[in-house]
Amino acid sequence: MLLIILLCIAGAFGILFLLPLKGARSFRYQPPVHRVHEADAVLSRRLLEPGTAAYNSYYQQNPQLRIADDRSRNSPGLLNEKAQYYDPGTFAAALANFQLIEFLGALTHGQGPVKDNQTETSQKKQIRTDPDRYARFIKKWLEGTGAHKVGFTPLHDYHLYSHKGRGKRIGEAIVKEHNHAIAITVGMNHRMMQSAPQGTSVMESSEQYLNSGIHALKLAAWIRELGYAATAHIDGNYEVICPLVAVDAGLGTIGRMGLLMTPDLGPRVRIAVVTTNMPLAVNKENSDRTTLHFCHHCKKCASVCPAAAIPDGPRANIDGVDRWKINSEKGYHFWTTSGTDCGRCISVCPYSHPDDSFHRLIRWAIKNNLLFRRLAIKLDDIFYGPRPAIKSLPSWSDIREEP
Ligand code: SF4
């Protein structure tokens, strides 16, 4: 009899926690209303050199940012050997990846004119102009060669920066030349991120900036071969804001820490984008609101952020939309003192756990049931700790001599 009662109680709880009660209606993702100037991004501002006309002009117009930015300028710097987490092997690997990314930056707009395959005389006229086929080919190709996910969206004005804020075209207005955008995510290694904010995190993020960039560059070159214009947007060479494109391409939403939250890897991805005038079938925007609801209650990233750069309150109305806004000055200052791009928030996020059967089941229940969503936050604290420990660097990454 007792067994039957216990089974009934367990069954009732099971039903209660697995019923499709989403309860996240008010957590709609809202795209931005205005375009932003790339010069206002902290990673563009760091390139302003004190004493130059560009520096003086920027801080005359934005005096409130100068003290915080100069504080970061006077810190050791990203990947600097005087930084807190300096580690020779992983720092050198990240520098090597960034050198390669900088070299590849020359290829984002292609070399030479786009192939003319659209004329009657072209040998390639037999190519079918079929948006579904093009999209399917791209998805199969890139996901079959290491990309995590590929999504397609119409290119919207708000995806684009208003002006270039760095590089040779600094100050130039960005004109919307294409009508489609393709977002490409690549996964970041779970173990490498577990040691964040130490050297493996910046090594891994540089690795995946490089990998996502290679996917975008080869795709843009392929599109040009077929006679359509295409631009690759890769690390250091963006005209678009990649997470905004990725959301509209159906790949996720933007959570508390301001990063793309994918359904299976959470924020543990890097993104590159290709914009083009190739006709493409597009994906539906990700309509899931449960991740934002989970973020509303979770706050784990905010509580572990070593820079206190992630807000721990509810979403606020910022520039006309409800969202969380990180304090990028505080975050970047931590980067310049630690020497890495941190990643502690990514490493502790409950959505970052490995994409295995167990965590897939948990994610399914989080998505489908309001009560389980609240319970899962507690369970994550019980299993992993409210402030999960930072794992030591993997032994293979240590190239220093024994003391
Ligand atoms: S740690 Fe929690 S609050 Fe932060 S992004 Fe992940 S789910 Fe959202």
mmCIF file of C-alpha atoms and ligand atoms in Angstrom:
data_model
loop_
_atom_site.group_PDB
_atom_site.id
_atom_site.type_symbol
_atom_site.label_atom_id
_atom_site.label_comp_id
_atom_site.label_asym_id
_atom_site.label_seq_id
_atom_site.Cartn_x
_atom_site.Cartn_y
_atom_site.Cartn_z
ATOM 1 C CA MET A 1 0.000 0.000 0.000
ATOM 2 C CA LEU A 2 2.789 2.393 0.988
ATOM 3 C CA LEU A 3 4.516 1.613 -2.279
ATOM 4 C CA ILE A 4 1.352 2.481 -4.222
ATOM 5 C CA ILE A 5 1.007 5.785 -2.339
ATOM 6 C CA LEU A 6 4.662 6.644 -3.002
ATOM 7 C CA LEU A 7 4.274 5.749 -6.666
ATOM 8 C CA CYS A 8 1.149 7.941 -6.880
ATOM 9 C CA ILE A 9 2.988 10.883 -5.264
ATOM 10 C CA ALA A 10 5.966 10.388 -7.580
ATOM 11 C CA GLY A 11 3.585 10.146 -10.557
ATOM 12 C CA ALA A 12 1.737 13.318 -9.521
ATOM 13 C CA PHE A 13 5.033 15.215 -9.207
ATOM 14 C CA GLY A 14 6.206 13.782 -12.515
ATOM 15 C CA ILE A 15 3.046 14.990 -14.249
ATOM 16 C CA LEU A 16 3.236 18.382 -12.524
ATOM 17 C CA PHE A 17 6.817 18.925 -13.621
ATOM 18 C CA LEU A 18 6.435 17.607 -17.138
ATOM 19 C CA LEU A 19 3.102 19.171 -18.094
ATOM 20 C CA PRO A 20 3.489 21.621 -20.978
ATOM 21 C CA LEU A 21 3.143 24.799 -18.864
ATOM 22 C CA LYS A 22 5.571 27.250 -20.407
ATOM 23 C CA GLY A 23 4.523 30.372 -18.481
ATOM 24 C CA ALA A 24 7.002 32.789 -20.042
ATOM 25 C CA ARG A 25 4.684 34.952 -22.096
ATOM 26 C CA SER A 26 6.075 38.297 -20.948
ATOM 27 C CA PHE A 27 9.665 37.347 -21.813
ATOM 28 C CA ARG A 28 9.576 38.218 -25.494
ATOM 29 C CA TYR A 29 12.921 39.006 -27.112
ATOM 30 C CA GLN A 30 12.895 42.557 -28.477
ATOM 31 C CA PRO A 31 15.245 43.539 -31.304
ATOM 32 C CA PRO A 32 16.923 46.949 -31.109
ATOM 33 C CA VAL A 33 15.194 50.033 -32.391
ATOM 34 C CA HIS A 34 18.326 52.001 -33.344
ATOM 35 C CA ARG A 35 21.559 51.149 -35.103
ATOM 36 C CA VAL A 36 24.739 51.697 -33.104
ATOM 37 C CA HIS A 37 28.058 53.257 -34.129
ATOM 38 C CA GLU A 38 30.871 50.697 -34.002
ATOM 39 C CA ALA A 39 33.148 53.381 -32.495
ATOM 40 C CA ASP A 40 31.081 53.174 -29.297
ATOM 41 C CA ALA A 41 32.000 49.511 -28.707
ATOM 42 C CA VAL A 42 34.642 49.162 -25.998
ATOM 43 C CA LEU A 43 36.767 47.007 -28.313
ATOM 44 C CA SER A 44 36.875 49.869 -30.840
ATOM 45 C CA ARG A 45 37.576 52.514 -28.195
ATOM 46 C CA ARG A 46 40.578 50.595 -26.899
ATOM 47 C CA LEU A 47 42.295 51.343 -30.248
ATOM 48 C CA LEU A 48 42.177 55.115 -29.690
ATOM 49 C CA GLU A 49 45.643 56.356 -28.830
ATOM 50 C CA PRO A 50 45.987 59.159 -26.270
ATOM 51 C CA GLY A 51 47.238 62.368 -27.836
ATOM 52 C CA THR A 52 45.830 61.635 -31.303
ATOM 53 C CA ALA A 53 43.122 63.723 -32.951
ATOM 54 C CA ALA A 54 40.797 60.694 -32.990
ATOM 55 C CA TYR A 55 41.225 60.192 -29.223
ATOM 56 C CA ASN A 56 40.633 63.868 -28.424
ATOM 57 C CA SER A 57 37.623 64.103 -30.678
ATOM 58 C CA TYR A 58 35.979 60.921 -29.322
ATOM 59 C CA TYR A 59 36.351 61.833 -25.654
ATOM 60 C CA GLN A 60 35.275 65.437 -26.246
ATOM 61 C CA GLN A 61 31.982 63.995 -27.421
ATOM 62 C CA ASN A 62 31.888 61.216 -24.799
ATOM 63 C CA PRO A 63 33.701 62.602 -21.729
ATOM 64 C CA GLN A 64 31.922 60.190 -19.362
ATOM 65 C CA LEU A 65 33.869 57.227 -20.846
ATOM 66 C CA ARG A 66 37.410 58.601 -20.708
ATOM 67 C CA ILE A 67 38.345 57.748 -17.103
ATOM 68 C CA ALA A 68 37.163 54.133 -17.341
ATOM 69 C CA ASP A 69 38.809 53.647 -20.749
ATOM 70 C CA ASP A 70 42.114 55.173 -19.620
ATOM 71 C CA ARG A 71 42.094 52.897 -16.585
ATOM 72 C CA SER A 72 41.990 49.895 -18.921
ATOM 73 C CA ARG A 73 44.663 51.458 -21.172
ATOM 74 C CA ASN A 74 46.944 51.741 -18.144
ATOM 75 C CA SER A 75 46.460 48.090 -17.152
ATOM 76 C CA PRO A 76 48.796 45.370 -18.475
ATOM 77 C CA GLY A 77 46.463 44.484 -21.376
ATOM 78 C CA LEU A 78 44.887 41.483 -23.048
ATOM 79 C CA LEU A 79 47.375 38.600 -23.508
ATOM 80 C CA ASN A 80 50.123 40.629 -21.835
ATOM 81 C CA GLU A 81 52.795 38.788 -19.872
ATOM 82 C CA LYS A 82 52.360 41.139 -16.897
ATOM 83 C CA ALA A 83 48.682 40.226 -16.619
ATOM 84 C CA GLN A 84 47.282 38.246 -13.678
ATOM 85 C CA TYR A 85 46.658 34.971 -15.527
ATOM 86 C CA TYR A 86 49.691 35.053 -17.792
ATOM 87 C CA ASP A 87 50.445 31.567 -19.009
ATOM 88 C CA PRO A 88 53.013 31.158 -21.792
ATOM 89 C CA GLY A 89 51.462 28.267 -23.746
ATOM 90 C CA THR A 90 47.824 29.307 -23.865
ATOM 91 C CA PHE A 91 48.576 33.030 -24.298
ATOM 92 C CA ALA A 92 50.912 32.302 -27.226
ATOM 93 C CA ALA A 93 48.264 30.023 -28.802
ATOM 94 C CA ALA A 94 45.681 32.809 -28.565
ATOM 95 C CA LEU A 95 48.141 35.326 -30.036
ATOM 96 C CA ALA A 96 48.859 32.918 -32.895
ATOM 97 C CA ASN A 97 45.125 32.527 -33.604
ATOM 98 C CA PHE A 98 44.549 36.291 -33.518
ATOM 99 C CA GLN A 99 47.490 36.857 -35.890
ATOM 100 C CA LEU A 100 45.902 34.479 -38.370
ATOM 101 C CA ILE A 101 42.485 36.099 -37.953
ATOM 102 C CA GLU A 102 44.024 39.506 -38.662
ATOM 103 C CA PHE A 103 45.661 38.122 -41.801
ATOM 104 C CA LEU A 104 42.346 36.615 -42.950
ATOM 105 C CA GLY A 105 40.596 39.949 -42.382
ATOM 106 C CA ALA A 106 41.855 41.054 -45.825
ATOM 107 C CA LEU A 107 39.567 38.440 -47.434
ATOM 108 C CA THR A 108 36.191 39.467 -46.012
ATOM 109 C CA HIS A 109 35.110 41.317 -49.163
ATOM 110 C CA GLY A 110 36.744 38.831 -51.541
ATOM 111 C CA GLN A 111 39.506 39.441 -54.006
ATOM 112 C CA GLY A 112 38.555 40.757 -57.427
ATOM 113 C CA PRO A 113 35.072 41.089 -58.906
ATOM 114 C CA VAL A 114 32.195 38.687 -58.243
ATOM 115 C CA LYS A 115 31.934 35.959 -60.936
ATOM 116 C CA ASP A 116 29.455 36.846 -63.677
ATOM 117 C CA ASN A 117 27.356 33.677 -63.752
ATOM 118 C CA GLN A 118 24.021 35.323 -64.302
ATOM 119 C CA THR A 119 24.411 36.170 -68.009
ATOM 120 C CA GLU A 120 22.957 34.093 -70.858
ATOM 121 C CA THR A 121 26.429 33.240 -72.136
ATOM 122 C CA SER A 122 27.696 31.844 -68.842
ATOM 123 C CA GLN A 123 28.838 28.234 -68.743
ATOM 124 C CA LYS A 124 27.176 27.961 -65.355
ATOM 125 C CA LYS A 125 23.737 29.098 -66.511
ATOM 126 C CA GLN A 126 22.399 25.641 -65.693
ATOM 127 C CA ILE A 127 22.619 26.447 -61.948
ATOM 128 C CA ARG A 128 19.086 26.558 -60.578
ATOM 129 C CA THR A 129 18.262 29.763 -58.726
ATOM 130 C CA ASP A 130 16.480 28.008 -55.906
ATOM 131 C CA PRO A 131 16.517 29.629 -52.425
ATOM 132 C CA ASP A 132 15.729 26.302 -50.708
ATOM 133 C CA ARG A 133 18.484 24.416 -52.487
ATOM 134 C CA TYR A 134 21.058 27.110 -51.798
ATOM 135 C CA ALA A 135 20.144 27.194 -48.093
ATOM 136 C CA ARG A 136 20.156 23.399 -47.810
ATOM 137 C CA PHE A 137 23.548 23.129 -49.530
ATOM 138 C CA ILE A 138 25.097 25.747 -47.223
ATOM 139 C CA LYS A 139 23.665 24.174 -44.073
ATOM 140 C CA LYS A 140 24.723 20.630 -44.991
ATOM 141 C CA TRP A 141 28.167 21.798 -46.080
ATOM 142 C CA LEU A 142 29.061 23.918 -43.073
ATOM 143 C CA GLU A 143 27.430 21.735 -40.410
ATOM 144 C CA GLY A 144 29.115 18.745 -42.058
ATOM 145 C CA THR A 145 32.527 20.408 -41.764
ATOM 146 C CA GLY A 146 32.467 21.452 -38.115
ATOM 147 C CA ALA A 147 30.006 24.322 -37.740
ATOM 148 C CA HIS A 148 27.593 23.902 -34.855
ATOM 149 C CA LYS A 149 24.541 25.500 -36.521
ATOM 150 C CA VAL A 150 23.757 27.606 -39.582
ATOM 151 C CA GLY A 151 20.679 29.852 -39.888
ATOM 152 C CA PHE A 152 19.296 32.267 -42.479
ATOM 153 C CA THR A 153 17.451 35.565 -42.071
ATOM 154 C CA PRO A 154 16.507 38.612 -44.094
ATOM 155 C CA LEU A 155 19.132 41.272 -43.345
ATOM 156 C CA HIS A 156 17.541 44.021 -41.236
ATOM 157 C CA ASP A 157 18.843 47.569 -40.783
ATOM 158 C CA TYR A 158 19.344 47.021 -37.063
ATOM 159 C CA HIS A 159 21.718 44.118 -37.743
ATOM 160 C CA LEU A 160 24.210 46.622 -39.148
ATOM 161 C CA TYR A 161 26.381 49.126 -37.298
ATOM 162 C CA SER A 162 25.572 52.661 -38.452
ATOM 163 C CA HIS A 163 29.277 53.492 -39.076
ATOM 164 C CA LYS A 164 32.632 51.745 -39.087
ATOM 165 C CA GLY A 165 34.447 52.392 -35.828
ATOM 166 C CA ARG A 166 37.836 50.828 -36.539
ATOM 167 C CA GLY A 167 40.153 49.836 -39.375
ATOM 168 C CA LYS A 168 40.861 51.600 -42.655
ATOM 169 C CA ARG A 169 37.238 52.637 -43.234
ATOM 170 C CA ILE A 170 36.797 54.212 -39.801
ATOM 171 C CA GLY A 171 33.986 56.807 -39.776
ATOM 172 C CA GLU A 172 32.387 55.497 -42.996
ATOM 173 C CA ALA A 173 28.612 55.039 -42.958
ATOM 174 C CA ILE A 174 27.610 51.391 -43.389
ATOM 175 C CA VAL A 175 25.138 51.024 -46.221
ATOM 176 C CA LYS A 176 22.808 48.030 -46.421
ATOM 177 C CA GLU A 177 23.965 46.417 -49.672
ATOM 178 C CA HIS A 178 22.645 42.884 -49.182
ATOM 179 C CA ASN A 179 19.244 41.407 -48.435
ATOM 180 C CA HIS A 180 20.133 38.197 -46.585
ATOM 181 C CA ALA A 181 22.389 37.174 -43.712
ATOM 182 C CA ILE A 182 23.689 33.737 -42.779
ATOM 183 C CA ALA A 183 24.682 33.167 -39.140
ATOM 184 C CA ILE A 184 27.208 30.448 -38.371
ATOM 185 C CA THR A 185 27.883 29.238 -34.834
ATOM 186 C CA VAL A 186 30.776 27.028 -33.731
ATOM 187 C CA GLY A 187 30.892 25.303 -30.346
ATOM 188 C CA MET A 188 33.498 26.092 -27.682
ATOM 189 C CA ASN A 189 35.143 23.196 -25.883
ATOM 190 C CA HIS A 190 33.526 22.552 -22.504
ATOM 191 C CA ARG A 191 36.739 21.562 -20.672
ATOM 192 C CA MET A 192 38.705 24.522 -21.989
ATOM 193 C CA MET A 193 36.027 26.898 -20.683
ATOM 194 C CA GLN A 194 35.912 25.234 -17.253
ATOM 195 C CA SER A 195 39.252 26.858 -16.395
ATOM 196 C CA ALA A 196 37.993 30.359 -17.218
ATOM 197 C CA PRO A 197 39.113 33.042 -16.591
ATOM 198 C CA GLN A 198 42.537 31.440 -17.005
ATOM 199 C CA GLY A 199 44.436 31.055 -20.282
ATOM 200 C CA THR A 200 42.477 28.185 -21.825
ATOM 201 C CA SER A 201 39.376 30.370 -22.151
ATOM 202 C CA VAL A 202 41.065 32.997 -24.320
ATOM 203 C CA MET A 203 42.849 30.234 -26.229
ATOM 204 C CA GLU A 204 39.489 28.573 -26.896
ATOM 205 C CA SER A 205 37.638 31.730 -27.824
ATOM 206 C CA SER A 206 40.391 32.746 -30.263
ATOM 207 C CA GLU A 207 40.304 29.210 -31.687
ATOM 208 C CA GLN A 208 36.589 29.432 -32.349
ATOM 209 C CA TYR A 209 36.770 33.008 -33.685
ATOM 210 C CA LEU A 210 39.231 31.572 -36.172
ATOM 211 C CA ASN A 211 37.099 28.522 -37.002
ATOM 212 C CA SER A 212 33.890 30.522 -37.384
ATOM 213 C CA GLY A 213 35.816 33.035 -39.504
ATOM 214 C CA ILE A 214 37.105 30.301 -41.823
ATOM 215 C CA HIS A 215 33.557 28.993 -42.309
ATOM 216 C CA ALA A 216 32.332 32.502 -43.143
ATOM 217 C CA LEU A 217 35.211 33.234 -45.533
ATOM 218 C CA LYS A 218 34.855 30.000 -47.479
ATOM 219 C CA LEU A 219 31.081 30.456 -47.682
ATOM 220 C CA ALA A 220 31.392 34.055 -48.929
ATOM 221 C CA ALA A 221 33.937 32.908 -51.554
ATOM 222 C CA TRP A 222 31.572 30.109 -52.661
ATOM 223 C CA ILE A 223 28.677 32.551 -53.033
ATOM 224 C CA ARG A 224 30.824 34.886 -55.136
ATOM 225 C CA GLU A 225 31.811 31.930 -57.335
ATOM 226 C CA LEU A 226 28.118 31.482 -58.057
ATOM 227 C CA GLY A 227 27.745 35.089 -59.133
ATOM 228 C CA TYR A 228 26.336 36.806 -56.039
ATOM 229 C CA ALA A 229 27.887 39.477 -53.849
ATOM 230 C CA ALA A 230 28.879 38.351 -50.346
ATOM 231 C CA THR A 231 30.763 39.763 -47.364
ATOM 232 C CA ALA A 232 32.136 37.730 -44.470
ATOM 233 C CA HIS A 233 31.892 39.297 -41.008
ATOM 234 C CA ILE A 234 34.605 37.845 -38.799
ATOM 235 C CA ASP A 235 36.387 38.838 -35.589
ATOM 236 C CA GLY A 236 37.739 42.383 -35.889
ATOM 237 C CA ASN A 237 35.966 42.911 -39.231
ATOM 238 C CA TYR A 238 32.279 43.242 -38.506
ATOM 239 C CA GLU A 239 29.706 45.439 -40.197
ATOM 240 C CA VAL A 240 26.940 43.524 -38.417
ATOM 241 C CA ILE A 241 26.295 42.658 -34.773
ATOM 242 C CA CYS A 242 26.480 38.874 -34.972
ATOM 243 C CA PRO A 243 24.185 37.875 -32.042
ATOM 244 C CA LEU A 244 21.345 40.022 -33.465
ATOM 245 C CA VAL A 245 21.643 38.220 -36.799
ATOM 246 C CA ALA A 246 21.848 34.817 -35.100
ATOM 247 C CA VAL A 247 18.620 35.408 -33.142
ATOM 248 C CA ASP A 248 16.680 36.336 -36.283
ATOM 249 C CA ALA A 249 18.211 33.330 -38.040
ATOM 250 C CA GLY A 250 16.560 31.099 -35.422
ATOM 251 C CA LEU A 251 19.737 30.082 -33.566
ATOM 252 C CA GLY A 252 18.846 31.300 -30.061
ATOM 253 C CA THR A 253 18.111 34.362 -27.981
ATOM 254 C CA ILE A 254 20.181 36.918 -26.040
ATOM 255 C CA GLY A 255 20.388 36.233 -22.317
ATOM 256 C CA ARG A 256 21.416 38.048 -19.157
ATOM 257 C CA MET A 257 25.126 38.033 -19.985
ATOM 258 C CA GLY A 258 24.444 39.699 -23.363
ATOM 259 C CA LEU A 259 25.580 36.715 -25.419
ATOM 260 C CA LEU A 260 23.700 34.462 -27.815
ATOM 261 C CA MET A 261 22.065 31.615 -25.855
ATOM 262 C CA THR A 262 21.686 28.561 -28.095
ATOM 263 C CA PRO A 263 19.263 25.782 -27.097
ATOM 264 C CA ASP A 264 21.934 23.062 -26.838
ATOM 265 C CA LEU A 265 25.236 24.789 -25.966
ATOM 266 C CA GLY A 266 23.892 27.937 -24.311
ATOM 267 C CA PRO A 267 26.441 30.767 -24.624
ATOM 268 C CA ARG A 268 29.282 28.313 -25.358
ATOM 269 C CA VAL A 269 29.541 29.335 -29.036
ATOM 270 C CA ARG A 270 31.242 31.867 -31.257
ATOM 271 C CA ILE A 271 29.495 33.407 -34.247
ATOM 272 C CA ALA A 272 30.426 34.634 -37.713
ATOM 273 C CA VAL A 273 28.077 35.998 -40.367
ATOM 274 C CA VAL A 274 27.913 36.249 -44.147
ATOM 275 C CA THR A 275 25.717 38.876 -45.785
ATOM 276 C CA THR A 276 24.726 38.400 -49.416
ATOM 277 C CA ASN A 277 22.231 39.099 -52.175
ATOM 278 C CA MET A 278 21.957 35.378 -52.960
ATOM 279 C CA PRO A 279 18.303 34.278 -52.839
ATOM 280 C CA LEU A 280 17.941 32.124 -49.723
ATOM 281 C CA ALA A 281 15.125 30.444 -47.812
ATOM 282 C CA VAL A 282 15.065 31.977 -44.332
ATOM 283 C CA ASN A 283 14.430 30.488 -40.884
ATOM 284 C CA LYS A 284 11.789 31.600 -38.444
ATOM 285 C CA GLU A 285 13.000 33.767 -35.584
ATOM 286 C CA ASN A 286 13.479 31.728 -32.413
ATOM 287 C CA SER A 287 10.168 32.172 -30.600
ATOM 288 C CA ASP A 288 11.230 30.416 -27.377
ATOM 289 C CA ARG A 289 10.782 32.730 -24.375
ATOM 290 C CA THR A 290 11.646 30.193 -21.708
ATOM 291 C CA THR A 291 15.401 30.903 -21.782
ATOM 292 C CA LEU A 292 14.810 34.566 -20.913
ATOM 293 C CA HIS A 293 12.444 33.488 -18.158
ATOM 294 C CA PHE A 294 15.140 31.117 -16.833
ATOM 295 C CA CYS A 295 17.727 33.939 -16.957
ATOM 296 C CA HIS A 296 15.327 36.203 -15.064
ATOM 297 C CA HIS A 297 15.457 33.849 -12.061
ATOM 298 C CA CYS A 298 18.904 32.280 -12.451
ATOM 299 C CA LYS A 299 21.477 35.140 -12.111
ATOM 300 C CA LYS A 300 24.385 32.699 -11.745
ATOM 301 C CA CYS A 301 26.572 34.545 -14.261
ATOM 302 C CA ALA A 302 25.955 37.828 -12.448
ATOM 303 C CA SER A 303 26.897 36.366 -9.087
ATOM 304 C CA VAL A 304 30.236 34.901 -10.260
ATOM 305 C CA CYS A 305 31.335 37.684 -12.631
ATOM 306 C CA PRO A 306 34.727 38.793 -11.253
ATOM 307 C CA ALA A 307 34.156 42.292 -12.638
ATOM 308 C CA ALA A 308 30.561 42.646 -11.389
ATOM 309 C CA ALA A 309 29.755 43.593 -14.985
ATOM 310 C CA ILE A 310 26.555 41.545 -15.381
ATOM 311 C CA PRO A 311 23.322 43.011 -13.955
ATOM 312 C CA ASP A 312 21.482 40.884 -11.407
ATOM 313 C CA GLY A 313 18.111 42.641 -11.624
ATOM 314 C CA PRO A 314 15.220 42.265 -14.040
ATOM 315 C CA ARG A 315 15.428 43.420 -17.641
ATOM 316 C CA ALA A 316 15.273 47.211 -17.983
ATOM 317 C CA ASN A 317 14.085 49.411 -20.806
ATOM 318 C CA ILE A 318 17.282 50.428 -22.573
ATOM 319 C CA ASP A 319 17.124 52.470 -25.789
ATOM 320 C CA GLY A 320 13.476 51.513 -26.199
ATOM 321 C CA VAL A 321 13.707 47.744 -25.629
ATOM 322 C CA ASP A 322 13.549 45.475 -22.585
ATOM 323 C CA ARG A 323 16.879 43.753 -22.079
ATOM 324 C CA TRP A 324 19.862 43.267 -19.812
ATOM 325 C CA LYS A 325 22.852 45.501 -20.453
ATOM 326 C CA ILE A 326 26.272 44.499 -19.237
ATOM 327 C CA ASN A 327 28.766 47.091 -18.024
ATOM 328 C CA SER A 328 31.321 46.677 -20.792
ATOM 329 C CA GLU A 329 33.807 49.121 -19.215
ATOM 330 C CA LYS A 330 34.014 47.001 -16.063
ATOM 331 C CA GLY A 331 34.207 43.790 -18.104
ATOM 332 C CA TYR A 332 36.934 45.090 -20.372
ATOM 333 C CA HIS A 333 38.944 46.394 -17.426
ATOM 334 C CA PHE A 334 38.969 42.856 -16.040
ATOM 335 C CA TRP A 335 40.225 41.578 -19.399
ATOM 336 C CA THR A 336 43.107 44.041 -19.346
ATOM 337 C CA THR A 337 44.146 43.085 -15.830
ATOM 338 C CA SER A 338 43.593 39.316 -16.125
ATOM 339 C CA GLY A 339 45.044 39.128 -19.646
ATOM 340 C CA THR A 340 42.209 36.903 -20.894
ATOM 341 C CA ASP A 341 38.703 37.515 -22.193
ATOM 342 C CA CYS A 342 37.433 35.878 -18.985
ATOM 343 C CA GLY A 343 34.518 33.582 -19.945
ATOM 344 C CA ARG A 344 33.673 32.774 -16.313
ATOM 345 C CA CYS A 345 29.993 33.510 -17.056
ATOM 346 C CA ILE A 346 30.024 31.054 -19.957
ATOM 347 C CA SER A 347 31.655 28.363 -17.827
ATOM 348 C CA VAL A 348 29.033 28.462 -15.030
ATOM 349 C CA CYS A 349 25.878 28.957 -17.106
ATOM 350 C CA PRO A 350 23.465 26.016 -16.659
ATOM 351 C CA TYR A 351 22.898 26.037 -20.429
ATOM 352 C CA SER A 352 26.625 25.485 -21.028
ATOM 353 C CA HIS A 353 26.661 21.930 -19.671
ATOM 354 C CA PRO A 354 27.652 19.220 -22.155
ATOM 355 C CA ASP A 355 25.026 18.439 -24.761
ATOM 356 C CA ASP A 356 24.550 14.812 -23.629
ATOM 357 C CA SER A 357 21.316 12.814 -23.176
ATOM 358 C CA PHE A 358 20.972 13.713 -19.495
ATOM 359 C CA HIS A 359 21.322 17.470 -20.018
ATOM 360 C CA ARG A 360 19.123 17.305 -23.135
ATOM 361 C CA LEU A 361 16.339 15.830 -20.999
ATOM 362 C CA ILE A 362 16.811 18.583 -18.396
ATOM 363 C CA ARG A 363 16.736 21.253 -21.104
ATOM 364 C CA TRP A 364 13.583 19.746 -22.581
ATOM 365 C CA ALA A 365 11.870 19.880 -19.168
ATOM 366 C CA ILE A 366 13.115 23.457 -18.551
ATOM 367 C CA LYS A 367 11.656 24.501 -21.857
ATOM 368 C CA ASN A 368 8.331 22.809 -21.330
ATOM 369 C CA ASN A 369 7.467 23.312 -17.701
ATOM 370 C CA LEU A 370 7.423 26.437 -15.596
ATOM 371 C CA LEU A 371 7.778 24.574 -12.289
ATOM 372 C CA PHE A 372 10.648 22.442 -13.467
ATOM 373 C CA ARG A 373 12.370 25.605 -14.713
ATOM 374 C CA ARG A 374 12.411 27.006 -11.174
ATOM 375 C CA LEU A 375 13.455 23.651 -9.731
ATOM 376 C CA ALA A 376 16.295 23.304 -12.255
ATOM 377 C CA ILE A 377 17.959 26.474 -10.925
ATOM 378 C CA LYS A 378 18.073 24.915 -7.460
ATOM 379 C CA LEU A 379 19.232 21.563 -8.844
ATOM 380 C CA ASP A 380 22.060 23.267 -10.724
ATOM 381 C CA ASP A 381 23.220 24.877 -7.480
ATOM 382 C CA ILE A 382 23.043 21.535 -5.658
ATOM 383 C CA PHE A 383 24.946 19.562 -8.329
ATOM 384 C CA TYR A 384 27.468 22.176 -9.501
ATOM 385 C CA GLY A 385 27.434 24.717 -6.663
ATOM 386 C CA PRO A 386 26.073 28.257 -6.615
ATOM 387 C CA ARG A 387 29.618 29.434 -7.408
ATOM 388 C CA PRO A 388 31.204 26.492 -9.236
ATOM 389 C CA ALA A 389 34.949 26.156 -8.637
ATOM 390 C CA ILE A 390 37.366 27.232 -11.347
ATOM 391 C CA LYS A 391 39.076 24.084 -12.686
ATOM 392 C CA SER A 392 42.862 24.057 -12.829
ATOM 393 C CA LEU A 393 44.400 24.399 -16.247
ATOM 394 C CA PRO A 394 44.706 21.012 -17.967
ATOM 395 C CA SER A 395 48.206 19.605 -17.334
ATOM 396 C CA TRP A 396 49.022 19.380 -21.060
ATOM 397 C CA SER A 397 48.657 23.162 -21.359
ATOM 398 C CA ASP A 398 51.522 23.828 -18.954
ATOM 399 C CA ILE A 399 54.765 24.345 -20.922
ATOM 400 C CA ARG A 400 56.696 25.997 -18.109
ATOM 401 C CA GLU A 401 59.794 24.436 -16.612
ATOM 402 C CA GLU A 402 59.365 22.606 -13.317
ATOM 403 C CA PRO A 403 60.251 24.977 -10.437
HETATM 404 S S1 SF4 B 1 24.085 31.883 -15.988
HETATM 405 FE FE1 SF4 B 1 21.861 31.926 -15.677
HETATM 406 S S2 SF4 B 1 21.313 34.103 -15.852
HETATM 407 FE FE2 SF4 B 1 23.338 33.882 -16.732
HETATM 408 S S3 SF4 B 1 22.992 33.588 -18.939
HETATM 409 FE FE3 SF4 B 1 23.136 31.525 -18.008
HETATM 410 S S4 SF4 B 1 21.009 30.982 -17.548
HETATM 411 FE FE4 SF4 B 1 21.043 33.196 -17.903
#
